[in-house]
Short mmCIF file of C-alpha atoms in Angstrom, two decimals:
data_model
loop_
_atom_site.label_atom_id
_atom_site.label_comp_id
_atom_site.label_asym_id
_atom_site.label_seq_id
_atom_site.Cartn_x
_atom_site.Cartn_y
_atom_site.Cartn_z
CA UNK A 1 118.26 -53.25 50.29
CA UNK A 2 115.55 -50.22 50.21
CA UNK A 3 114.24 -48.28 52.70
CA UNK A 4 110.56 -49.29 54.34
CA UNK A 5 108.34 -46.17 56.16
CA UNK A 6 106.49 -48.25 58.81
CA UNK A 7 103.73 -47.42 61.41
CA UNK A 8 103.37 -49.77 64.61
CA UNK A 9 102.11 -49.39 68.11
CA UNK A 10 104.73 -50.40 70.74
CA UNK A 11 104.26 -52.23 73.68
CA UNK A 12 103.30 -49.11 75.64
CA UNK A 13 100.31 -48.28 73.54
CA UNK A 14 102.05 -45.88 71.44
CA UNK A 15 101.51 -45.56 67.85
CA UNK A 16 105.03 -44.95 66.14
CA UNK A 17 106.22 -44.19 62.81
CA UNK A 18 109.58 -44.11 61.40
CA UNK A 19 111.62 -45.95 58.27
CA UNK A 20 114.07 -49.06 58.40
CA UNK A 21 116.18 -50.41 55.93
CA UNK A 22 115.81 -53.99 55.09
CA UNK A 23 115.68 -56.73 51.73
CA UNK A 24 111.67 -56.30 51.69
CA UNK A 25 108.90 -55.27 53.79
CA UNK A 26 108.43 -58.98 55.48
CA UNK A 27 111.89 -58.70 57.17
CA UNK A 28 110.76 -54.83 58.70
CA UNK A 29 107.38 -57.04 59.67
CA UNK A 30 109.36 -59.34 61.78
CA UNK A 31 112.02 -56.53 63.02
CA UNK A 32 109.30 -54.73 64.26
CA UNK A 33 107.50 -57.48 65.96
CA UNK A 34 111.09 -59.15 67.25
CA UNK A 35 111.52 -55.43 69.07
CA UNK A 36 107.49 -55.89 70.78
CA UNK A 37 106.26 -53.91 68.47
CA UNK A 38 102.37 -54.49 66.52
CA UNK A 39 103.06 -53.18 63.25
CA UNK A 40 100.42 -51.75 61.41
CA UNK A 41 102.16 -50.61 57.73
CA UNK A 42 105.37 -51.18 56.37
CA UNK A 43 105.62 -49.98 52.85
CA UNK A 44 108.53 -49.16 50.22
CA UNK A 45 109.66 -45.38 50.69
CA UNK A 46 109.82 -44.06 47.15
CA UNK A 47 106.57 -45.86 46.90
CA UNK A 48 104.63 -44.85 49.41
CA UNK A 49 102.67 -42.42 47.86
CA UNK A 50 101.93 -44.22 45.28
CA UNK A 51 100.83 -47.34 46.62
CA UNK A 52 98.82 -44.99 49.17
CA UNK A 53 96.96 -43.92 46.46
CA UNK A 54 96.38 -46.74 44.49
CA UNK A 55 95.04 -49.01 47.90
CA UNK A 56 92.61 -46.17 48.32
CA UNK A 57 91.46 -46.76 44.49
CA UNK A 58 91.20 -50.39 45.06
CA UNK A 59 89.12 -50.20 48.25
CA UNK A 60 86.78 -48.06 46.22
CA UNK A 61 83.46 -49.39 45.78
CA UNK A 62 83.51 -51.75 48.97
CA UNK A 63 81.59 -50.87 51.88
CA UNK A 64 81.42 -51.61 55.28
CA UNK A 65 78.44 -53.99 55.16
CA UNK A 66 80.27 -56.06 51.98
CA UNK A 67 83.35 -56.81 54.69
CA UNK A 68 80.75 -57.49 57.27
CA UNK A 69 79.00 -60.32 54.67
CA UNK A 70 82.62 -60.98 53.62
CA UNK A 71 84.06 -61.53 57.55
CA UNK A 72 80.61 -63.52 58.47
CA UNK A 73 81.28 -65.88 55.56
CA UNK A 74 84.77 -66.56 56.19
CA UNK A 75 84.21 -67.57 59.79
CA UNK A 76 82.02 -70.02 58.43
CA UNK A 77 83.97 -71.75 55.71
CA UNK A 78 86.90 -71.87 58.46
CA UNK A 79 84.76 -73.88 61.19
CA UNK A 80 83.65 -76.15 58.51
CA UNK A 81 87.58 -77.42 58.73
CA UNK A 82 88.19 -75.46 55.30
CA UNK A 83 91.93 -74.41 55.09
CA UNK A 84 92.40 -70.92 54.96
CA UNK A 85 93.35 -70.59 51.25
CA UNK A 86 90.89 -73.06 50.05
CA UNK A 87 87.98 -71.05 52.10
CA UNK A 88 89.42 -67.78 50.10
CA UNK A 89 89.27 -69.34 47.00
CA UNK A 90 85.72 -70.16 47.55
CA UNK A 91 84.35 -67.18 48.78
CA UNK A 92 86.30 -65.96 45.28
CA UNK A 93 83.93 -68.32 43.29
CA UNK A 94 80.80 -67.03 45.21
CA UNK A 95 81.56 -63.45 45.28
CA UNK A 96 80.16 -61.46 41.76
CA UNK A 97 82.08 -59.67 39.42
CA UNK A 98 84.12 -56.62 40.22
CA UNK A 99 85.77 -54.61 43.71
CA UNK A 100 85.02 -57.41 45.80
CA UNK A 101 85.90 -60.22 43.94
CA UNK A 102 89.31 -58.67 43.49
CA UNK A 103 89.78 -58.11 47.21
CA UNK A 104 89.54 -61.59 47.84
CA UNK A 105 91.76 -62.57 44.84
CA UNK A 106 94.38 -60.22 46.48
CA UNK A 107 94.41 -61.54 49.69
CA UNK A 108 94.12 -65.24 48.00
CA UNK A 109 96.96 -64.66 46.37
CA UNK A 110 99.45 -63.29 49.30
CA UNK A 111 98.33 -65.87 52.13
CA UNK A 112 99.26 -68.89 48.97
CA UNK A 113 102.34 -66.79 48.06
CA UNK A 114 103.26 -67.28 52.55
CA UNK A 115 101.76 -64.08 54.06
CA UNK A 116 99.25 -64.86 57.25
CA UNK A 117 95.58 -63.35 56.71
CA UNK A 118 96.57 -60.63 59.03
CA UNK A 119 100.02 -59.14 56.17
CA UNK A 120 97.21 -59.69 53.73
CA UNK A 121 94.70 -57.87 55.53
CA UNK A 122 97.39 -54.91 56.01
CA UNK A 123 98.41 -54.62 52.36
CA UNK A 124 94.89 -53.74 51.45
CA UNK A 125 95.34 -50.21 53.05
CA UNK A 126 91.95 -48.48 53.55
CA UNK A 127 89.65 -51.44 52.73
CA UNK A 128 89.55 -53.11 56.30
CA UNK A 129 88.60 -51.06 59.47
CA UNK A 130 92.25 -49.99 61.41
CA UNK A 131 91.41 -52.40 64.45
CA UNK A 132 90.65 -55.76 61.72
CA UNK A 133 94.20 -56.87 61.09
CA UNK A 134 95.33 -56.34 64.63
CA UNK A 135 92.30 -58.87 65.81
CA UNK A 136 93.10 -61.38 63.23
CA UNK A 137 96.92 -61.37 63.67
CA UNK A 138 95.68 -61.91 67.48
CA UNK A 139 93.18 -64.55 66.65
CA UNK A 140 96.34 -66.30 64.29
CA UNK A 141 98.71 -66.31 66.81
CA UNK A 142 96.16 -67.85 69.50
CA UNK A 143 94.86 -70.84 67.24
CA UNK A 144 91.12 -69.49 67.19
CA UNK A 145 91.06 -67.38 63.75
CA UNK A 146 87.07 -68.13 62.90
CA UNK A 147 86.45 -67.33 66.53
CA UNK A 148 87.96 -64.26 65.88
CA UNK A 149 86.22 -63.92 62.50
CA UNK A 150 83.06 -64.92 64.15
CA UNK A 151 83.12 -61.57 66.47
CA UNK A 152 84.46 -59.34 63.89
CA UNK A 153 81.81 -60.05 61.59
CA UNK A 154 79.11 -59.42 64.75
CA UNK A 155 80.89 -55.81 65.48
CA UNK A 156 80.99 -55.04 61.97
CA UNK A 157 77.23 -56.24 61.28
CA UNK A 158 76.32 -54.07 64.58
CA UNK A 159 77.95 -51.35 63.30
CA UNK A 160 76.25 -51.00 60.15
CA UNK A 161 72.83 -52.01 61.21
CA UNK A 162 73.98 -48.73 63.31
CA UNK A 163 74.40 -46.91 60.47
CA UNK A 164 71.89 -48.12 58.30
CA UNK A 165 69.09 -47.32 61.34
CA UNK A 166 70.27 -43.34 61.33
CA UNK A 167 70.03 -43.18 57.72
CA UNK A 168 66.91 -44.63 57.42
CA UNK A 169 65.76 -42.17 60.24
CA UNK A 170 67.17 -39.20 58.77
CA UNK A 171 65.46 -40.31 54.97
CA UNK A 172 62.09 -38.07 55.94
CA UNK A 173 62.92 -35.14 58.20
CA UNK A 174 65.46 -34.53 54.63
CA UNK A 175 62.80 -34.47 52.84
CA UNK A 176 60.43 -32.50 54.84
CA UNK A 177 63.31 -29.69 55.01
CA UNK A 178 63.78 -29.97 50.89
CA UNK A 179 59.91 -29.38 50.16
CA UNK A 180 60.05 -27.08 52.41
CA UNK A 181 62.85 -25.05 51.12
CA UNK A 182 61.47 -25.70 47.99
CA UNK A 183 57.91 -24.66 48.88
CA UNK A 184 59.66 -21.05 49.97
CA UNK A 185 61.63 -20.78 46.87
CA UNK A 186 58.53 -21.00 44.57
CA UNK A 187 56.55 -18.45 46.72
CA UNK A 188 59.31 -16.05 46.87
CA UNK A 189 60.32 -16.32 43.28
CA UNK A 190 56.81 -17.21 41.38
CA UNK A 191 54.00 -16.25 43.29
CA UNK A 192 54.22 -13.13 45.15
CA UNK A 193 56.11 -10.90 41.75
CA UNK A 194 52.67 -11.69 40.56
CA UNK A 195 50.90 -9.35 42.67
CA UNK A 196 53.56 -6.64 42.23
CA UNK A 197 51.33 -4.79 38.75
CA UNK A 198 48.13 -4.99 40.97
CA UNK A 199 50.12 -2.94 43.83
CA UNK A 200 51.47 -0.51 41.61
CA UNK A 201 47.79 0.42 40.40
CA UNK A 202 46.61 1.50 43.57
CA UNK A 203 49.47 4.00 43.65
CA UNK A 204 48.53 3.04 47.52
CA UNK A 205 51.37 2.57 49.80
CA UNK A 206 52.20 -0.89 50.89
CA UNK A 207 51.84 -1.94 54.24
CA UNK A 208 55.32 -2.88 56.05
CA UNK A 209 54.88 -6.36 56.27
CA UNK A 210 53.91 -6.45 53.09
CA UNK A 211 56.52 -4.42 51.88
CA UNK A 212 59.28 -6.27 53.68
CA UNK A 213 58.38 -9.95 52.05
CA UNK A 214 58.27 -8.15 48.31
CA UNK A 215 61.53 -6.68 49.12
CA UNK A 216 62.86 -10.14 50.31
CA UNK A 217 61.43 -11.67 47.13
CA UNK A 218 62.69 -9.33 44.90
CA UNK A 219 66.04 -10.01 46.48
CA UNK A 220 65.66 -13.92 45.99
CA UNK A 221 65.04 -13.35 42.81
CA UNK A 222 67.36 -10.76 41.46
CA UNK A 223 70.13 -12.27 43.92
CA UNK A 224 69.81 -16.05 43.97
CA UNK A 225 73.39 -16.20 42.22
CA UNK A 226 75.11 -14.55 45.13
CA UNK A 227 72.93 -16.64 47.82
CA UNK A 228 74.94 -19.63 45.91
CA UNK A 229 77.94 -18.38 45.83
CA UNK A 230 77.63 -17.52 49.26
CA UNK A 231 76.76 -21.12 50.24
CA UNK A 232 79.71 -22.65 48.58
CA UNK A 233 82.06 -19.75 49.99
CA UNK A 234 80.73 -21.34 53.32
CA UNK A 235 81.32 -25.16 52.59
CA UNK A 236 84.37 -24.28 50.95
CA UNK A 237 85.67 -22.45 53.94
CA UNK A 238 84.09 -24.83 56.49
CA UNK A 239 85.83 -27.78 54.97
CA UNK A 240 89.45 -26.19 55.08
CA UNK A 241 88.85 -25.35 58.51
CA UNK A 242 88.19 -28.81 59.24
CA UNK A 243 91.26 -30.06 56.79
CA UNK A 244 94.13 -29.08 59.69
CA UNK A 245 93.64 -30.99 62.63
CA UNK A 246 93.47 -27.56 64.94
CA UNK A 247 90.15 -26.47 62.58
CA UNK A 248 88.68 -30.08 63.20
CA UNK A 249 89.18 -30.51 66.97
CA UNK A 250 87.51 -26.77 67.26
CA UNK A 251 84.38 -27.94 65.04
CA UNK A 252 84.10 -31.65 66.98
CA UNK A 253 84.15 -30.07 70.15
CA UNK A 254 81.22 -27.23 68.80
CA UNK A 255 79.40 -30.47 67.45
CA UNK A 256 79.17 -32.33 70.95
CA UNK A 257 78.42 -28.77 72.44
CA UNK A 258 75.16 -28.52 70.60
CA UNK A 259 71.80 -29.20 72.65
CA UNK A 260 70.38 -32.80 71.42
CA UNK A 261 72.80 -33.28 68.39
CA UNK A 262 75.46 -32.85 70.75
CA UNK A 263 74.55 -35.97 73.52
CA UNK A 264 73.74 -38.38 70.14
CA UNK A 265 76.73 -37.64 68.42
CA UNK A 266 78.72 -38.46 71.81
CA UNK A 267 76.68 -41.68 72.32
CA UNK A 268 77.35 -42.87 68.54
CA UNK A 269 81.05 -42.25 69.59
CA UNK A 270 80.67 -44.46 72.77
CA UNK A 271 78.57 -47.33 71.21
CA UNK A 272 81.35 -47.34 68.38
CA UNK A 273 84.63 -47.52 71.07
CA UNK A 274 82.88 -49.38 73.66
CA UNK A 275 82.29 -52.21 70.69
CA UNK A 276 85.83 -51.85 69.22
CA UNK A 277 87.56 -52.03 72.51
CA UNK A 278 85.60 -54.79 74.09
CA UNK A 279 85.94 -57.06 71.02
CA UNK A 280 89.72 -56.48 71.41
CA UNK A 281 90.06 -57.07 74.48
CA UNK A 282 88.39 -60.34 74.44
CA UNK A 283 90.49 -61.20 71.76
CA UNK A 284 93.53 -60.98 74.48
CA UNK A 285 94.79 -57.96 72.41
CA UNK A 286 96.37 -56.07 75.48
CA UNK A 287 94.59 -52.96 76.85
CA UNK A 288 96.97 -50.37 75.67
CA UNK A 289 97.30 -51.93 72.15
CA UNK A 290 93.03 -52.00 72.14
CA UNK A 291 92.81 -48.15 72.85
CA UNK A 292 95.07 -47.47 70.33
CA UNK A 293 93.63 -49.28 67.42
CA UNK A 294 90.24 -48.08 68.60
CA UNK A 295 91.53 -44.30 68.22
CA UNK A 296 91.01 -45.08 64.21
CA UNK A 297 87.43 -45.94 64.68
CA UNK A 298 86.46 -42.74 66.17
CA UNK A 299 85.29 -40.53 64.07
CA UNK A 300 84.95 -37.52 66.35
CA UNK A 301 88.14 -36.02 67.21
CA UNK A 302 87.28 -34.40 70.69
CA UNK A 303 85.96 -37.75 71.81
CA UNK A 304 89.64 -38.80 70.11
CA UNK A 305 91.88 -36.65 71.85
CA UNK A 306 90.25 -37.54 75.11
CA UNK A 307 90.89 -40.92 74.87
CA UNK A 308 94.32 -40.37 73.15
CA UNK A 309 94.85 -38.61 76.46
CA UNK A 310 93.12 -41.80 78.64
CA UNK A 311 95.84 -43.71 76.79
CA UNK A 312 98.81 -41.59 78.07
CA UNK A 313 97.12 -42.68 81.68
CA UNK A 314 97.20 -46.14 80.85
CA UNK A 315 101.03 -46.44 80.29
CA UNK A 316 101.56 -44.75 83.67
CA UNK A 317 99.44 -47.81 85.34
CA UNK A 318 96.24 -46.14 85.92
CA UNK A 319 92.69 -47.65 84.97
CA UNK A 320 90.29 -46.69 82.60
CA UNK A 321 87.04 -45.57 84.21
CA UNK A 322 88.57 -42.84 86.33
CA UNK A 323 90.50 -40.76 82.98
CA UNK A 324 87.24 -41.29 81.15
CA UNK A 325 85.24 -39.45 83.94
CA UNK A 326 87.65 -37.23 84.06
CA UNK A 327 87.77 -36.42 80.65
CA UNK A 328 84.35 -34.73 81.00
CA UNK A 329 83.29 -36.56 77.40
CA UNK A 330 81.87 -39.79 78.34
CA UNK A 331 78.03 -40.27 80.10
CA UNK A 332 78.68 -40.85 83.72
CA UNK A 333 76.56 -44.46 83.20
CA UNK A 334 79.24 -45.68 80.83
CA UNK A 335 82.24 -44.68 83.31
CA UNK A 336 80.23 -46.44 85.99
CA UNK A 337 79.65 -49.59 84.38
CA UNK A 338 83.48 -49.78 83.14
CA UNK A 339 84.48 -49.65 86.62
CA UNK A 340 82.42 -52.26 87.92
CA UNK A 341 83.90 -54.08 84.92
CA UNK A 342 87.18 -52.95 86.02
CA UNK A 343 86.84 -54.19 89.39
CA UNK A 344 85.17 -57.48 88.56
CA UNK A 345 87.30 -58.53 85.69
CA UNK A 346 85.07 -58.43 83.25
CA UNK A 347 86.32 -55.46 81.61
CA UNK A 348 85.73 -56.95 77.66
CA UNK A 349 82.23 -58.31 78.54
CA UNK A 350 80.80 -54.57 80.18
CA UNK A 351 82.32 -52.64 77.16
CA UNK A 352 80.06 -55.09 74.65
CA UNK A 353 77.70 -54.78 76.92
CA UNK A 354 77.77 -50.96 77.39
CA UNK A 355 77.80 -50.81 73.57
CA UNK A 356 74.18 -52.69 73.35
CA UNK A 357 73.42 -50.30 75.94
CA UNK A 358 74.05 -47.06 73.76
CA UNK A 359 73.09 -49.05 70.39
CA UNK A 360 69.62 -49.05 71.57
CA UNK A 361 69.93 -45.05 73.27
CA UNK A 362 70.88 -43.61 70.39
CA UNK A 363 67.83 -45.15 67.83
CA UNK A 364 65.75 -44.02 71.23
CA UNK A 365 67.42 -40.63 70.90
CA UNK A 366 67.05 -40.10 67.20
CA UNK A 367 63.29 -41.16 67.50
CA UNK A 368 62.35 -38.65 69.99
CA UNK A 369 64.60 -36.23 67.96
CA UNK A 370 62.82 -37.37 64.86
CA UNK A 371 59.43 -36.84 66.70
CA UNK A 372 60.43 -32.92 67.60
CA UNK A 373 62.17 -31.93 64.22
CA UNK A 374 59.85 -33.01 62.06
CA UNK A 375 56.64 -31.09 63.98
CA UNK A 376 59.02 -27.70 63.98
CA UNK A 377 59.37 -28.03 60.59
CA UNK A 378 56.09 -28.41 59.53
CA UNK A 379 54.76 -25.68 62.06
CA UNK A 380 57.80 -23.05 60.70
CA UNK A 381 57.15 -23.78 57.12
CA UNK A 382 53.26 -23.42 58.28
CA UNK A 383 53.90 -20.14 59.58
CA UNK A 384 56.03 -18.38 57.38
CA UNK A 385 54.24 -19.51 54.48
CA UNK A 386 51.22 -17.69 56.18
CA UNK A 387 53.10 -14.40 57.18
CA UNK A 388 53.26 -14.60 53.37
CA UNK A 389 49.91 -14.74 52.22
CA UNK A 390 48.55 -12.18 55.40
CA UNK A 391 51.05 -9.76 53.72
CA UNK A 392 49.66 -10.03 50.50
CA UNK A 393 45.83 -10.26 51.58
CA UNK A 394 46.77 -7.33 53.90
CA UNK A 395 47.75 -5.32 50.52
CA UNK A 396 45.08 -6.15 48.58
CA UNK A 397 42.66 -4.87 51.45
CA UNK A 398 44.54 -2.05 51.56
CA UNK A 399 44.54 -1.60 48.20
CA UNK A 400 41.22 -1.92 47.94
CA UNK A 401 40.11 0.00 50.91
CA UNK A 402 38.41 -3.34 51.66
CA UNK A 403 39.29 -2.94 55.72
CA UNK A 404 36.68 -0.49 56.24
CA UNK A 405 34.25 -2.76 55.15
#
């Protein structure tokens, strides 16, 4: 007998943790589940450190879009009439050399040695996204796993196509800011000391504009070390803020505060939950069970907390659309069109269908934020780079006595 630290979500919609003693962690799997609970980890006490760390080594090098092409593939090989062990063993064959090929050797190996896909799925820790396992072990239960596998892989692929379409986006305004920061650096520190022996000559003094970009350069230059340690004083401080949970709320809920960032952060957020939870619920995963696994998919923690909160209102028999517009977090169109889903039935449908909806506003919102920044950034590099050179020109003319020419 040893001692098991477990994590499952009761019946309620409550995520609990605790430890049980037991033979091995398969009887605290079906202890949990024999008292209504979903369990979501059951691992060996003294262990649990250990294998915490070593599942987050062996999820390293797999992304997101890899267990997309992974999920999508499995589907198939299942509605081909595959068994489940023998479509594993393929997708082993056909998958190259290295993290992912391991993956599927691991879960080959625990569904042959009697685990369901779902255990399997759990003992990878980090790999798989929290909501995954729950869907499967849904899908498993109900006789329609590839079905199951079939949406996963379509939430997943939407997910990163997400992703992939704000990184894309975000590729040339990064650029434009790094030239530009660049392009200030080299006038500061090369260019404008080189005028500093033809000012002295004059023995004329310096106009004030003039005088305050030399003193700014000399400052650059003489000082850069300190601007550097400044800026990693500031990320250094900024991240341990954000390490306790207090620190990260406080920064989340400044994030959605900002003008523009603020409303496209929220309606990544709401594309992402609206997804998770409509794909779970049409899965017959129960409502208070789908909010709860969709709290690990979030990765804002005001738009968390709120529905953390929405979830408490659940287990007391109320809705969903009225705690999310009373949350104040979530666009008033979204609460709408969960209510008439609400009060048609069609809850799972309207959340994947509210999730196309804010898919498709937030590439419209980083476009027309893409068309703004950009501009600015051209027109402030534009003009400081010309407060620079009137400063000097105004010098030299002074200098010179050129302006009573």
């Amino acid at each position: 007998m040893a001692w098991y630290s477990y994590k499952a979500v009761t019946a309620e919609g409550e995520v609990i943790e605790g430890e049980l003693e037991a033979n091995d962690r398969r009887a605290v799997v079906e202890r949990l589940r024999s008292q209504g609970h979903v369990p979501i980890r059951a691992e060996e006490r003294r262990r649990a450190g250990l294998l915490r760390r070593g599942r987050a080594r062996r999820g390293a090098g797999i992304s997101q879009g890899a267990v997309a092409l992974l999920t999508r593939e499995l589907s198939m090989l299942l509605q081909s009439g595959l068994p489940l062990d023998r479509a594993l063993s393929i997708l082993s064959t056909l998958s190259p050399q290295g993290p992912l090929r391991r993956l599927v050797d691991r879960l080959l190996d625990r569904v042959r040695g009697g685990a369901s896909l779902a255990e399997a799925l759990e003992a990878q820790g980090e790999v798989f996204p929290g909501f995954y396992s729950g869907m499967v072990r849904a899908g498993e239960a109900g006789g329609g796993l590839e079905v199951v596998l079939t949406r996963l892989a379509e939430t997943l692929e939407r997910a990163q196509a997400l992703r992939e379409s704000v990184k894309s986006a975000l590729i040339y305004p990064i650029l434009v800011v790094i030239l530009a920061v660049g392009s200030l650096i080299v006038m500061m520190t090369l260019v404008i000391p080189q005028f500093r022996p033809l000012f002295e000559e004059s023995g004329k003094a310096l106009p004030l504009l003039t005088q305050v970009v030399i003193g700014v350069s000399d400052f650059v230059r003489d000082f850069w070390w300190a601007l550097a340690v400044a800026l990693v004083v500031l990320v250094v401080a900024v991240r341990r803020h954000n390490a306790s949970p207090e620190g990260r709320l406080r920064w989340d809920r400044w994030l959605i505060g900002l003008p523009l960032l603020g409303d496209l952060l929220v309606k990544i957020e709401v594309a992402r939950l609206a997804r998770t939870l409509g794909t779970l619920l049409a899965n017959q995963v129960n409502v208070l069970n789908a909010v709860s696994m969709t709290l690990g998919t979030l990765g804002n923690r005001a738009v968390g907390g709120a529905l953390s909160e929405i979830r408490g209102r659940l287990t007391k028999g109320e809705g969903l659309a009225v705690p999310m517009a009373e949350a104040g977090v979530f666009p008033v169109l979204a609460v709408q069109l969960i209510q008439v889903g609400e009060e048609s039935g069609q809850l799972d449908s309207m959340l994947l269908r509210v999730a196309e909806i804010y898919d498709d506003e937030v590439k419209r919102t980083i476009d027309r934020l893409l068309a703004l920044l950009v501009p600015v950034i051209i027109i402030v590099l534009g003009l400081v780079i010309a407060l620079m050179i009137g400063s000097i020109l105004m010098a030299i003319m002074s200098s010179y006595d050129l302006s009573g020419l």
